[in-house]
Amino acid sequence: GNGAVGNGSVADYSAARAAELRGTIAHHDRRYHELDDPEIPDADYDALVRELRALEAQFPELIVPDSPTQRVGSAPAALFAPVAHRRPLLSLDNAFALEELVAWGKRLERVLGDPADDPVDYVCEPKIDGFAVSLTYEDGVLVRAATRGDGRVGEDITHTVVVIDDVPRRLTLNDPPAVVEVRGEVYMPLAAFAHLNEGQVEAGLPPFVNPRNAAAGTVRQKDPAVAARRRLSLWTYQLGALEGGPSFTSHTETLRWLATAGLPVNPLIETLATLDEVHRFCEARLADRHGLDYEIDGVVVKVDDLRQRDELGSTSRAPRWAIAFKFPPEERTTTLNDIMVSIGRTGRATPFAQLEPVFVGGVTVGQATLHNADQVRAKDVRPGDTVIVRRAGDVIPEVVGPVLAARPEGLPEWAFPTDCPVCGQLLVREEGESDTFCVNVACPARAAGAVIHFASRGAMDIEGLGERTVQQFRQLGLLGHVGDIYRIDWARVGELEGWGETSVANLAGAIEASKGRPLANLLVGLNIRHLGPTGAAALAKAFGHLDAIEAAPEAAMADAPGIGLTIAAAVRRWFDDAANRAVVASLREAGVDFGRIEEPSEPQVLEGLSIVVTGTLQGFSRDGAEDAITNRGGKAPGSVSKKTTAVVVGDSPGGAKLAKARDLGIPILDEAGFVELLATGVVPAPVAVAGGEPPP
Ligand code: IVH
């Protein structure tokens, strides 16, 4: 038609781009399937395939038989003996949104006809982010375990799969079929993954990037003893060939049979009647994905009725009767533009990544902490690298590591700066310490941080004196150290742009009111190393007045209940510093109350208990839940340890916290249990949490 000329150049461009995409995808297929060493996250890979598929849809003449859109995986590596699958292991088409799920439903209708006449039931299964395996049982005995390979021929991995506890050597059936191929996913539970990586780091080996790579790397190596040490697990979800066995009419029946045969079937699987319900199931799994002790990257939706499946059939690549609803990616690649160092209120110099902003885990991430010098070295990330960025649930964004294949030649290693980027003085890292510090007490970054901390909620709680205002006032010379907060020249503030009468009055009032805060809050505000809210409360209770603490010898402090040697030494050292004593003097002069002891408003039923809250609760904000704990004498730390009494889980909890709690056998409570604990101080019987697996 007309426009052929214009289209010609577009088609030329498209052909070139399709060829390029095919090459790139083939490269990544090999990295993933053969080398177990993917360079890019799945989401980036999916984007390449989607682009190619879109081009091929627009220009069908571009489709070639060996296009990655037409086949599955890649040819098996030469390391292990090839195994021909009796029935191919297909891949799945993806849906990334409700509309794509609905479009799939329409395609089903086109083949199956009016759903009023032939209704469809859907089996919804968590999409396990692991390593696909095919297990062959002959007369009920495991004879072979194989990788997917190219879908037709895989590799023999029997030697590493037989050592997995979840993999039965023999099916628990009286009359087992002559031959059955069972398809499933080998995965590494999060606790096992964390444990494995701790060991890798201790041994000076690079950590595994994610549990899936760890599982793949474990199964695809020669030594069964290594595989046995790294606790792997299995979920099974599909049959391949079946000879001399029962005949099934639905997938639900098949799953029930798998379970009867002693094979692990995921307990979250549900059979649903409408795509609306299916979508709700997907949303629910997305919301609590981090409450599981294994990773899932979506939901697999399968037509239940096996006759309907036959009618629908498959393409060479994927069945039409199933679709993978993929969750938004939690890993993406981006450019590491620079590594910078920020100086905190204690002078700690923290390196952080300055990233080309990337949308990951539902937010745009432009910066991520790199924690300390050792972490940067262990990860070997360099400015100019392409890096993998991960943001999972309520966990802060993390730079996982570099994409080494994309590193420009000669890119220099990053060196920790020798001088403080703010004041220019020499940074200090002491023997045996992992952190580097700016030890200059007059460093502006430290001073600003100290003021912001003094005004923060857990300290003097001065509303309106946040980071922006502190920085603005400091730049104008209105504010230097903490003592200056009570000497701000309000007349000058009133002349500043954006500072009307009301805002001045509000901030001045908030500052005035803070003079009456309890001694424990004042102590927290002074920014003494090692002195947190619990230690501050103990000191306040024991000494009753800041002057008494200032005068107390170290030994007297160490004798006080709840104060250890570390805190006593740190407090003494702090007051021995003339600059700090000057701050105290200026607070005293300003009329800050040094002796207010707050009587607890709640019965101290949680004394000595440590309770970790994760996820969103209905009746408490995050701060509210922590206050409820500390007001009753308990501790509310941010992470789970051996000392944790109980873990309270709300919606979208942190997976690492839950996994660790399960690992350590710590009671897990829901909100009702939490309320009971607050009232009684007694840990109620733990409950099963949605999606949670009991500890092994
Ligand atoms: S069914 C023909 N069910 O996802 C159907 N696959 O992206 C083939 N996977 O190759 C697979 N959980 O390795 C199925 N519940 C589940 C799954 C699942 C994870 C993996 C499997 C598959 C890949 C496709």
mmCIF file of C-alpha atoms in Angstrom, residues 21-370:
data_model
loop_
_atom_site.group_PDB
_atom_site.id
_atom_site.type_symbol
_atom_site.label_atom_id
_atom_site.label_comp_id
_atom_site.label_asym_id
_atom_site.label_seq_id
_atom_site.Cartn_x
_atom_site.Cartn_y
_atom_site.Cartn_z
ATOM 1 C CA LEU A 21 18.174 -8.653 20.149
ATOM 2 C CA ARG A 22 18.403 -12.300 19.099
ATOM 3 C CA GLY A 23 22.162 -12.244 19.586
ATOM 4 C CA THR A 24 21.894 -10.560 22.953
ATOM 5 C CA ILE A 25 19.171 -12.924 24.147
ATOM 6 C CA ALA A 26 21.128 -15.973 22.979
ATOM 7 C CA HIS A 27 24.099 -14.704 24.925
ATOM 8 C CA HIS A 28 22.031 -14.304 28.096
ATOM 9 C CA ASP A 29 20.360 -17.684 27.576
ATOM 10 C CA ARG A 30 23.784 -19.289 27.610
ATOM 11 C CA ARG A 31 24.865 -17.354 30.697
ATOM 12 C CA TYR A 32 21.708 -18.412 32.501
ATOM 13 C CA HIS A 33 21.166 -22.000 31.422
ATOM 14 C CA GLU A 34 24.659 -23.281 30.783
ATOM 15 C CA LEU A 35 26.963 -21.222 32.913
ATOM 16 C CA ASP A 36 24.587 -20.556 35.847
ATOM 17 C CA ASP A 37 26.027 -17.094 35.866
ATOM 18 C CA PRO A 38 23.457 -14.644 34.530
ATOM 19 C CA GLU A 39 24.721 -11.154 33.907
ATOM 20 C CA ILE A 40 21.381 -9.377 34.094
ATOM 21 C CA PRO A 41 18.260 -9.728 36.234
ATOM 22 C CA ASP A 42 15.254 -11.600 34.861
ATOM 23 C CA ALA A 43 13.330 -8.370 34.444
ATOM 24 C CA ASP A 44 15.939 -6.980 32.065
ATOM 25 C CA TYR A 45 15.960 -10.258 30.148
ATOM 26 C CA ASP A 46 12.156 -10.226 29.939
ATOM 27 C CA ALA A 47 12.289 -6.680 28.552
ATOM 28 C CA LEU A 48 14.601 -7.834 25.725
ATOM 29 C CA VAL A 49 12.318 -10.750 24.842
ATOM 30 C CA ARG A 50 9.263 -8.515 24.986
ATOM 31 C CA GLU A 51 10.880 -6.016 22.616
ATOM 32 C CA LEU A 52 11.785 -8.805 20.181
ATOM 33 C CA ARG A 53 8.317 -10.305 20.382
ATOM 34 C CA ALA A 54 6.755 -6.897 19.687
ATOM 35 C CA LEU A 55 8.969 -6.450 16.624
ATOM 36 C CA GLU A 56 8.093 -9.914 15.353
ATOM 37 C CA ALA A 57 4.411 -9.241 15.901
ATOM 38 C CA GLN A 58 4.693 -6.093 13.793
ATOM 39 C CA PHE A 59 6.893 -7.692 11.122
ATOM 40 C CA PRO A 60 6.134 -11.440 11.097
ATOM 41 C CA GLU A 61 8.644 -11.919 8.271
ATOM 42 C CA LEU A 62 11.344 -11.311 10.884
ATOM 43 C CA ILE A 63 10.493 -14.522 12.717
ATOM 44 C CA VAL A 64 13.132 -17.199 12.210
ATOM 45 C CA PRO A 65 12.748 -20.760 13.501
ATOM 46 C CA ASP A 66 15.580 -20.454 15.979
ATOM 47 C CA SER A 67 14.436 -17.111 17.336
ATOM 48 C CA PRO A 68 14.475 -17.196 21.146
ATOM 49 C CA THR A 69 10.762 -16.377 21.000
ATOM 50 C CA GLN A 70 10.198 -19.758 19.343
ATOM 51 C CA ARG A 71 12.077 -22.052 21.698
ATOM 52 C CA VAL A 72 12.921 -22.728 25.326
ATOM 53 C CA GLY A 73 16.183 -22.299 27.189
ATOM 54 C CA SER A 74 19.403 -23.343 25.524
ATOM 55 C CA ALA A 75 21.295 -26.475 24.554
ATOM 56 C CA PRO A 76 22.686 -28.471 27.477
ATOM 57 C CA ALA A 77 26.247 -27.922 28.587
ATOM 58 C CA ALA A 78 28.768 -30.677 28.010
ATOM 59 C CA LEU A 79 29.631 -31.209 31.678
ATOM 60 C CA PHE A 80 26.875 -33.683 32.501
ATOM 61 C CA ALA A 81 25.422 -36.586 30.536
ATOM 62 C CA PRO A 82 22.508 -35.594 28.293
ATOM 63 C CA VAL A 83 19.042 -36.858 29.223
ATOM 64 C CA ALA A 84 16.263 -36.865 26.651
ATOM 65 C CA HIS A 85 12.960 -35.875 28.260
ATOM 66 C CA ARG A 86 10.114 -38.222 27.306
ATOM 67 C CA ARG A 87 7.878 -35.186 27.140
ATOM 68 C CA PRO A 88 9.312 -31.705 26.575
ATOM 69 C CA LEU A 89 9.574 -29.183 29.386
ATOM 70 C CA LEU A 90 7.926 -26.105 28.039
ATOM 71 C CA SER A 91 8.306 -22.536 29.108
ATOM 72 C CA LEU A 92 5.497 -20.157 30.045
ATOM 73 C CA ASP A 93 4.130 -16.991 28.522
ATOM 74 C CA ASN A 94 4.125 -14.011 30.856
ATOM 75 C CA ALA A 95 1.503 -11.522 31.965
ATOM 76 C CA PHE A 96 2.653 -8.401 33.759
ATOM 77 C CA ALA A 97 -0.711 -6.799 34.489
ATOM 78 C CA LEU A 98 -4.391 -7.557 34.898
ATOM 79 C CA GLU A 99 -5.087 -6.603 31.259
ATOM 80 C CA GLU A 100 -2.704 -9.274 30.006
ATOM 81 C CA LEU A 101 -4.386 -11.825 32.250
ATOM 82 C CA VAL A 102 -7.747 -10.798 30.818
ATOM 83 C CA ALA A 103 -6.361 -11.009 27.262
ATOM 84 C CA TRP A 104 -5.225 -14.567 28.006
ATOM 85 C CA GLY A 105 -8.741 -15.350 29.256
ATOM 86 C CA LYS A 106 -10.134 -14.068 25.930
ATOM 87 C CA ARG A 107 -7.748 -16.336 24.012
ATOM 88 C CA LEU A 108 -9.000 -19.300 26.062
ATOM 89 C CA GLU A 109 -12.577 -18.371 25.187
ATOM 90 C CA ARG A 110 -11.756 -18.225 21.502
ATOM 91 C CA VAL A 111 -10.737 -21.889 21.597
ATOM 92 C CA LEU A 112 -13.078 -23.237 24.253
ATOM 93 C CA GLY A 113 -16.142 -21.215 23.328
ATOM 94 C CA ASP A 114 -18.659 -19.524 25.584
ATOM 95 C CA PRO A 115 -17.630 -19.994 29.214
ATOM 96 C CA ALA A 116 -21.327 -20.332 30.065
ATOM 97 C CA ASP A 117 -21.254 -23.679 28.234
ATOM 98 C CA ASP A 118 -17.759 -24.768 29.185
ATOM 99 C CA PRO A 119 -16.613 -22.915 32.314
ATOM 100 C CA VAL A 120 -12.919 -22.805 33.156
ATOM 101 C CA ASP A 121 -11.423 -23.397 36.584
ATOM 102 C CA TYR A 122 -7.973 -21.977 37.218
ATOM 103 C CA VAL A 123 -5.299 -23.488 39.416
ATOM 104 C CA CYS A 124 -3.132 -20.738 40.887
ATOM 105 C CA GLU A 125 0.341 -21.715 42.037
ATOM 106 C CA PRO A 126 3.169 -19.626 43.447
ATOM 107 C CA LYS A 127 5.825 -19.293 40.748
ATOM 108 C CA ILE A 128 8.858 -20.630 42.564
ATOM 109 C CA ASP A 129 12.039 -18.742 41.696
ATOM 110 C CA GLY A 130 14.271 -21.791 41.634
ATOM 111 C CA PHE A 131 15.758 -24.268 39.243
ATOM 112 C CA ALA A 132 13.509 -26.478 37.100
ATOM 113 C CA VAL A 133 14.059 -30.214 37.388
ATOM 114 C CA SER A 134 12.466 -33.293 35.920
ATOM 115 C CA LEU A 135 12.467 -36.396 38.119
ATOM 116 C CA THR A 136 11.897 -39.786 36.507
ATOM 117 C CA TYR A 137 10.497 -42.572 38.678
ATOM 118 C CA GLU A 138 10.347 -46.119 37.321
ATOM 119 C CA ASP A 139 8.140 -48.511 39.282
ATOM 120 C CA GLY A 140 8.161 -45.917 42.042
ATOM 121 C CA VAL A 141 11.950 -45.639 42.280
ATOM 122 C CA LEU A 142 13.856 -42.453 41.422
ATOM 123 C CA VAL A 143 16.099 -43.312 38.484
ATOM 124 C CA ARG A 144 16.981 -39.943 37.028
ATOM 125 C CA ALA A 145 16.980 -36.231 37.765
ATOM 126 C CA ALA A 146 17.566 -33.842 34.886
ATOM 127 C CA THR A 147 17.740 -30.128 34.185
ATOM 128 C CA ARG A 148 15.424 -28.521 31.680
ATOM 129 C CA GLY A 149 18.190 -27.912 29.129
ATOM 130 C CA ASP A 150 16.666 -26.871 25.840
ATOM 131 C CA GLY A 151 13.342 -28.365 26.896
ATOM 132 C CA ARG A 152 13.908 -31.574 24.959
ATOM 133 C CA VAL A 153 17.295 -32.672 26.228
ATOM 134 C CA GLY A 154 18.550 -31.806 29.681
ATOM 135 C CA GLU A 155 21.525 -32.770 31.789
ATOM 136 C CA ASP A 156 21.815 -35.573 34.285
ATOM 137 C CA ILE A 157 21.976 -34.133 37.803
ATOM 138 C CA THR A 158 20.815 -37.243 39.658
ATOM 139 C CA HIS A 159 23.917 -37.249 41.884
ATOM 140 C CA THR A 160 23.153 -33.862 43.437
ATOM 141 C CA VAL A 161 19.367 -34.152 43.474
ATOM 142 C CA VAL A 162 19.182 -37.460 45.374
ATOM 143 C CA VAL A 163 20.792 -35.823 48.419
ATOM 144 C CA ILE A 164 17.920 -33.315 48.758
ATOM 145 C CA ASP A 165 15.744 -34.298 51.731
ATOM 146 C CA ASP A 166 12.494 -33.326 50.006
ATOM 147 C CA VAL A 167 13.188 -35.605 47.040
ATOM 148 C CA PRO A 168 11.799 -39.063 47.790
ATOM 149 C CA ARG A 169 13.934 -41.936 46.513
ATOM 150 C CA ARG A 170 10.803 -44.044 46.362
ATOM 151 C CA LEU A 171 7.192 -42.989 45.879
ATOM 152 C CA THR A 172 4.808 -43.823 48.696
ATOM 153 C CA LEU A 173 2.360 -45.620 46.415
ATOM 154 C CA ASN A 174 1.208 -49.227 46.596
ATOM 155 C CA ASP A 175 0.849 -49.476 42.851
ATOM 156 C CA PRO A 176 3.316 -47.004 41.317
ATOM 157 C CA PRO A 177 3.252 -46.287 37.584
ATOM 158 C CA ALA A 178 5.824 -47.960 35.325
ATOM 159 C CA VAL A 179 7.227 -44.556 34.399
ATOM 160 C CA VAL A 180 6.416 -41.056 35.586
ATOM 161 C CA GLU A 181 8.192 -37.784 34.947
ATOM 162 C CA VAL A 182 7.595 -35.294 37.733
ATOM 163 C CA ARG A 183 8.357 -31.633 37.106
ATOM 164 C CA GLY A 184 9.195 -29.234 39.854
ATOM 165 C CA GLU A 185 11.456 -26.570 41.147
ATOM 166 C CA VAL A 186 14.502 -27.079 43.328
ATOM 167 C CA TYR A 187 14.988 -23.991 45.475
ATOM 168 C CA MET A 188 17.119 -22.780 48.332
ATOM 169 C CA PRO A 189 15.168 -21.576 51.398
ATOM 170 C CA LEU A 190 16.114 -18.022 52.409
ATOM 171 C CA ALA A 191 17.598 -19.087 55.734
ATOM 172 C CA ALA A 192 19.802 -21.656 53.989
ATOM 173 C CA PHE A 193 20.816 -19.004 51.450
ATOM 174 C CA ALA A 194 21.781 -16.532 54.170
ATOM 175 C CA HIS A 195 23.752 -19.259 55.917
ATOM 176 C CA LEU A 196 25.516 -20.280 52.710
ATOM 177 C CA ASN A 197 26.539 -16.710 51.913
ATOM 178 C CA GLU A 198 27.830 -16.091 55.429
ATOM 179 C CA GLY A 199 30.091 -19.091 54.861
ATOM 180 C CA GLN A 200 31.127 -17.868 51.397
ATOM 181 C CA VAL A 201 32.167 -14.490 52.794
ATOM 182 C CA GLU A 202 34.002 -16.062 55.751
ATOM 183 C CA ALA A 203 35.903 -18.269 53.317
ATOM 184 C CA GLY A 204 36.801 -15.237 51.214
ATOM 185 C CA LEU A 205 34.617 -16.480 48.337
ATOM 186 C CA PRO A 206 32.198 -14.277 46.413
ATOM 187 C CA PRO A 207 28.629 -14.514 47.759
ATOM 188 C CA PHE A 208 25.865 -15.897 45.536
ATOM 189 C CA VAL A 209 23.775 -13.138 43.986
ATOM 190 C CA ASN A 210 20.406 -14.720 44.822
ATOM 191 C CA PRO A 211 18.891 -18.002 46.071
ATOM 192 C CA ARG A 212 18.077 -19.167 42.555
ATOM 193 C CA ASN A 213 21.690 -18.909 41.378
ATOM 194 C CA ALA A 214 22.773 -20.593 44.579
ATOM 195 C CA ALA A 215 20.353 -23.469 43.936
ATOM 196 C CA ALA A 216 21.425 -23.784 40.303
ATOM 197 C CA GLY A 217 25.102 -23.637 41.181
ATOM 198 C CA THR A 218 24.628 -26.263 43.867
ATOM 199 C CA VAL A 219 22.746 -28.735 41.708
ATOM 200 C CA ARG A 220 25.031 -28.279 38.724
ATOM 201 C CA GLN A 221 28.305 -29.245 40.280
ATOM 202 C CA LYS A 222 30.026 -32.574 40.630
ATOM 203 C CA ASP A 223 30.180 -33.108 44.367
ATOM 204 C CA PRO A 224 27.044 -34.492 46.107
ATOM 205 C CA ALA A 225 28.604 -33.740 49.510
ATOM 206 C CA VAL A 226 28.616 -30.021 48.700
ATOM 207 C CA ALA A 227 24.968 -30.244 47.635
ATOM 208 C CA ALA A 228 24.053 -32.091 50.842
ATOM 209 C CA ARG A 229 25.604 -29.370 53.009
ATOM 210 C CA ARG A 230 23.618 -26.586 51.314
ATOM 211 C CA ARG A 231 20.056 -27.308 52.357
ATOM 212 C CA LEU A 232 17.981 -27.410 49.128
ATOM 213 C CA SER A 233 14.245 -28.026 48.921
ATOM 214 C CA LEU A 234 11.715 -28.982 46.262
ATOM 215 C CA TRP A 235 8.167 -28.164 45.169
ATOM 216 C CA THR A 236 6.582 -30.310 42.452
ATOM 217 C CA TYR A 237 3.819 -28.934 40.224
ATOM 218 C CA GLN A 238 3.436 -30.835 36.965
ATOM 219 C CA LEU A 239 3.623 -34.245 35.303
ATOM 220 C CA GLY A 240 5.527 -35.099 32.142
ATOM 221 C CA ALA A 241 5.192 -38.586 30.712
ATOM 222 C CA LEU A 242 3.060 -41.056 32.639
ATOM 223 C CA GLU A 243 2.962 -44.755 31.701
ATOM 224 C CA GLY A 244 0.916 -47.385 33.461
ATOM 225 C CA GLY A 245 -0.482 -45.023 36.039
ATOM 226 C CA PRO A 246 -3.821 -43.557 36.940
ATOM 227 C CA SER A 247 -5.542 -41.305 34.448
ATOM 228 C CA PHE A 248 -6.516 -37.867 35.608
ATOM 229 C CA THR A 249 -9.221 -35.497 34.474
ATOM 230 C CA SER A 250 -7.960 -32.381 36.258
ATOM 231 C CA HIS A 251 -4.729 -30.764 37.418
ATOM 232 C CA THR A 252 -6.132 -30.600 40.950
ATOM 233 C CA GLU A 253 -6.335 -34.402 40.905
ATOM 234 C CA THR A 254 -2.787 -34.595 39.615
ATOM 235 C CA LEU A 255 -1.502 -32.408 42.444
ATOM 236 C CA ARG A 256 -3.373 -34.510 44.997
ATOM 237 C CA TRP A 257 -1.782 -37.628 43.532
ATOM 238 C CA LEU A 258 1.697 -36.050 43.694
ATOM 239 C CA ALA A 259 1.152 -35.342 47.380
ATOM 240 C CA THR A 260 -0.080 -38.899 47.995
ATOM 241 C CA ALA A 261 3.029 -40.180 46.253
ATOM 242 C CA GLY A 262 5.131 -38.374 48.857
ATOM 243 C CA LEU A 263 6.195 -35.483 46.645
ATOM 244 C CA PRO A 264 6.106 -31.956 48.111
ATOM 245 C CA VAL A 265 3.248 -29.822 46.749
ATOM 246 C CA ASN A 266 3.056 -26.166 47.707
ATOM 247 C CA PRO A 267 0.311 -25.542 50.300
ATOM 248 C CA LEU A 268 -0.634 -22.134 48.883
ATOM 249 C CA ILE A 269 -2.040 -23.569 45.638
ATOM 250 C CA GLU A 270 -5.729 -22.754 45.105
ATOM 251 C CA THR A 271 -8.286 -23.614 42.449
ATOM 252 C CA LEU A 272 -10.458 -20.615 41.526
ATOM 253 C CA ALA A 273 -13.427 -20.072 39.230
ATOM 254 C CA THR A 274 -12.946 -16.543 37.821
ATOM 255 C CA LEU A 275 -10.075 -14.382 36.602
ATOM 256 C CA ASP A 276 -11.148 -11.762 39.144
ATOM 257 C CA GLU A 277 -10.450 -14.206 41.918
ATOM 258 C CA VAL A 278 -7.245 -15.230 40.164
ATOM 259 C CA HIS A 279 -6.127 -11.611 40.096
ATOM 260 C CA ARG A 280 -6.948 -11.208 43.767
ATOM 261 C CA PHE A 281 -4.888 -14.332 44.470
ATOM 262 C CA CYS A 282 -1.975 -12.781 42.534
ATOM 263 C CA GLU A 283 -2.281 -9.536 44.510
ATOM 264 C CA ALA A 284 -2.383 -11.426 47.794
ATOM 265 C CA ARG A 285 0.700 -13.466 46.907
ATOM 266 C CA LEU A 286 2.459 -10.261 45.835
ATOM 267 C CA ALA A 287 1.600 -8.618 49.158
ATOM 268 C CA ASP A 288 2.943 -11.438 51.301
ATOM 269 C CA ARG A 289 5.727 -12.703 49.052
ATOM 270 C CA HIS A 290 8.306 -11.680 51.626
ATOM 271 C CA GLY A 291 6.536 -13.618 54.343
ATOM 272 C CA LEU A 292 7.643 -16.878 52.722
ATOM 273 C CA ASP A 293 10.939 -18.564 53.385
ATOM 274 C CA TYR A 294 11.593 -18.966 49.652
ATOM 275 C CA GLU A 295 11.486 -16.564 46.728
ATOM 276 C CA ILE A 296 8.593 -16.429 44.310
ATOM 277 C CA ASP A 297 8.561 -14.193 41.263
ATOM 278 C CA GLY A 298 4.925 -14.505 40.309
ATOM 279 C CA VAL A 299 1.936 -16.798 40.106
ATOM 280 C CA VAL A 300 1.461 -19.557 37.543
ATOM 281 C CA VAL A 301 -2.160 -19.784 36.427
ATOM 282 C CA LYS A 302 -3.163 -23.101 34.850
ATOM 283 C CA VAL A 303 -6.392 -24.347 33.320
ATOM 284 C CA ASP A 304 -7.553 -27.122 35.642
ATOM 285 C CA ASP A 305 -9.510 -29.336 33.255
ATOM 286 C CA LEU A 306 -7.198 -31.646 31.293
ATOM 287 C CA ARG A 307 -9.642 -32.040 28.407
ATOM 288 C CA GLN A 308 -9.718 -28.259 28.020
ATOM 289 C CA ARG A 309 -5.913 -28.283 28.124
ATOM 290 C CA ASP A 310 -5.844 -30.751 25.227
ATOM 291 C CA GLU A 311 -8.146 -28.526 23.213
ATOM 292 C CA LEU A 312 -5.967 -25.515 23.899
ATOM 293 C CA GLY A 313 -2.678 -27.241 23.112
ATOM 294 C CA SER A 314 0.772 -25.662 23.073
ATOM 295 C CA THR A 315 3.067 -23.754 20.800
ATOM 296 C CA SER A 316 6.609 -25.062 20.377
ATOM 297 C CA ARG A 317 7.560 -22.890 23.279
ATOM 298 C CA ALA A 318 4.752 -22.693 25.799
ATOM 299 C CA PRO A 319 1.358 -24.163 26.579
ATOM 300 C CA ARG A 320 -1.698 -22.039 25.790
ATOM 301 C CA TRP A 321 -3.376 -23.390 28.917
ATOM 302 C CA ALA A 322 -1.063 -21.665 31.369
ATOM 303 C CA ILE A 323 0.373 -18.227 31.952
ATOM 304 C CA ALA A 324 2.849 -16.769 34.402
ATOM 305 C CA PHE A 325 1.636 -13.629 36.165
ATOM 306 C CA LYS A 326 4.960 -11.982 36.900
ATOM 307 C CA PHE A 327 5.516 -9.698 39.884
ATOM 308 C CA PRO A 328 7.210 -6.324 39.408
ATOM 309 C CA PRO A 329 10.966 -6.824 39.355
ATOM 310 C CA GLU A 330 12.983 -6.428 42.523
ATOM 311 C CA GLU A 331 16.266 -6.460 40.647
ATOM 312 C CA ARG A 332 17.335 -4.200 37.798
ATOM 313 C CA THR A 333 20.613 -3.086 36.305
ATOM 314 C CA THR A 334 21.728 0.518 36.127
ATOM 315 C CA THR A 335 24.894 2.571 35.941
ATOM 316 C CA LEU A 336 26.903 3.292 39.044
ATOM 317 C CA ASN A 337 27.721 6.933 38.392
ATOM 318 C CA ASP A 338 29.858 7.451 41.446
ATOM 319 C CA ILE A 339 30.670 6.277 44.938
ATOM 320 C CA MET A 340 30.528 9.036 47.513
ATOM 321 C CA VAL A 341 31.036 9.173 51.248
ATOM 322 C CA SER A 342 28.640 10.783 53.703
ATOM 323 C CA ILE A 343 29.555 11.786 57.243
ATOM 324 C CA GLY A 344 27.000 10.965 59.918
ATOM 325 C CA ARG A 345 26.329 12.526 63.285
ATOM 326 C CA THR A 346 28.877 10.253 64.974
ATOM 327 C CA GLY A 347 31.431 11.069 62.289
ATOM 328 C CA ARG A 348 31.008 7.673 60.630
ATOM 329 C CA ALA A 349 32.009 7.846 56.977
ATOM 330 C CA THR A 350 29.541 5.763 54.981
ATOM 331 C CA PRO A 351 30.159 5.089 51.292
ATOM 332 C CA PHE A 352 27.068 5.152 49.124
ATOM 333 C CA ALA A 353 26.294 4.491 45.491
ATOM 334 C CA GLN A 354 25.175 7.357 43.289
ATOM 335 C CA LEU A 355 23.072 5.540 40.701
ATOM 336 C CA GLU A 356 21.475 6.376 37.399
ATOM 337 C CA PRO A 357 17.888 6.372 38.764
ATOM 338 C CA VAL A 358 16.163 3.029 38.185
ATOM 339 C CA PHE A 359 12.615 1.838 38.927
ATOM 340 C CA VAL A 360 12.894 -1.264 41.062
ATOM 341 C CA GLY A 361 10.717 -2.843 43.748
ATOM 342 C CA GLY A 362 8.057 -0.207 43.153
ATOM 343 C CA VAL A 363 10.193 2.920 43.681
ATOM 344 C CA THR A 364 12.829 4.910 41.822
ATOM 345 C CA VAL A 365 16.200 4.313 43.397
ATOM 346 C CA GLY A 366 19.003 6.847 42.879
ATOM 347 C CA GLN A 367 21.180 6.103 45.881
ATOM 348 C CA ALA A 368 22.021 3.072 47.943
ATOM 349 C CA THR A 369 24.284 2.603 50.905
ATOM 350 C CA LEU A 370 27.426 0.540 50.493
#
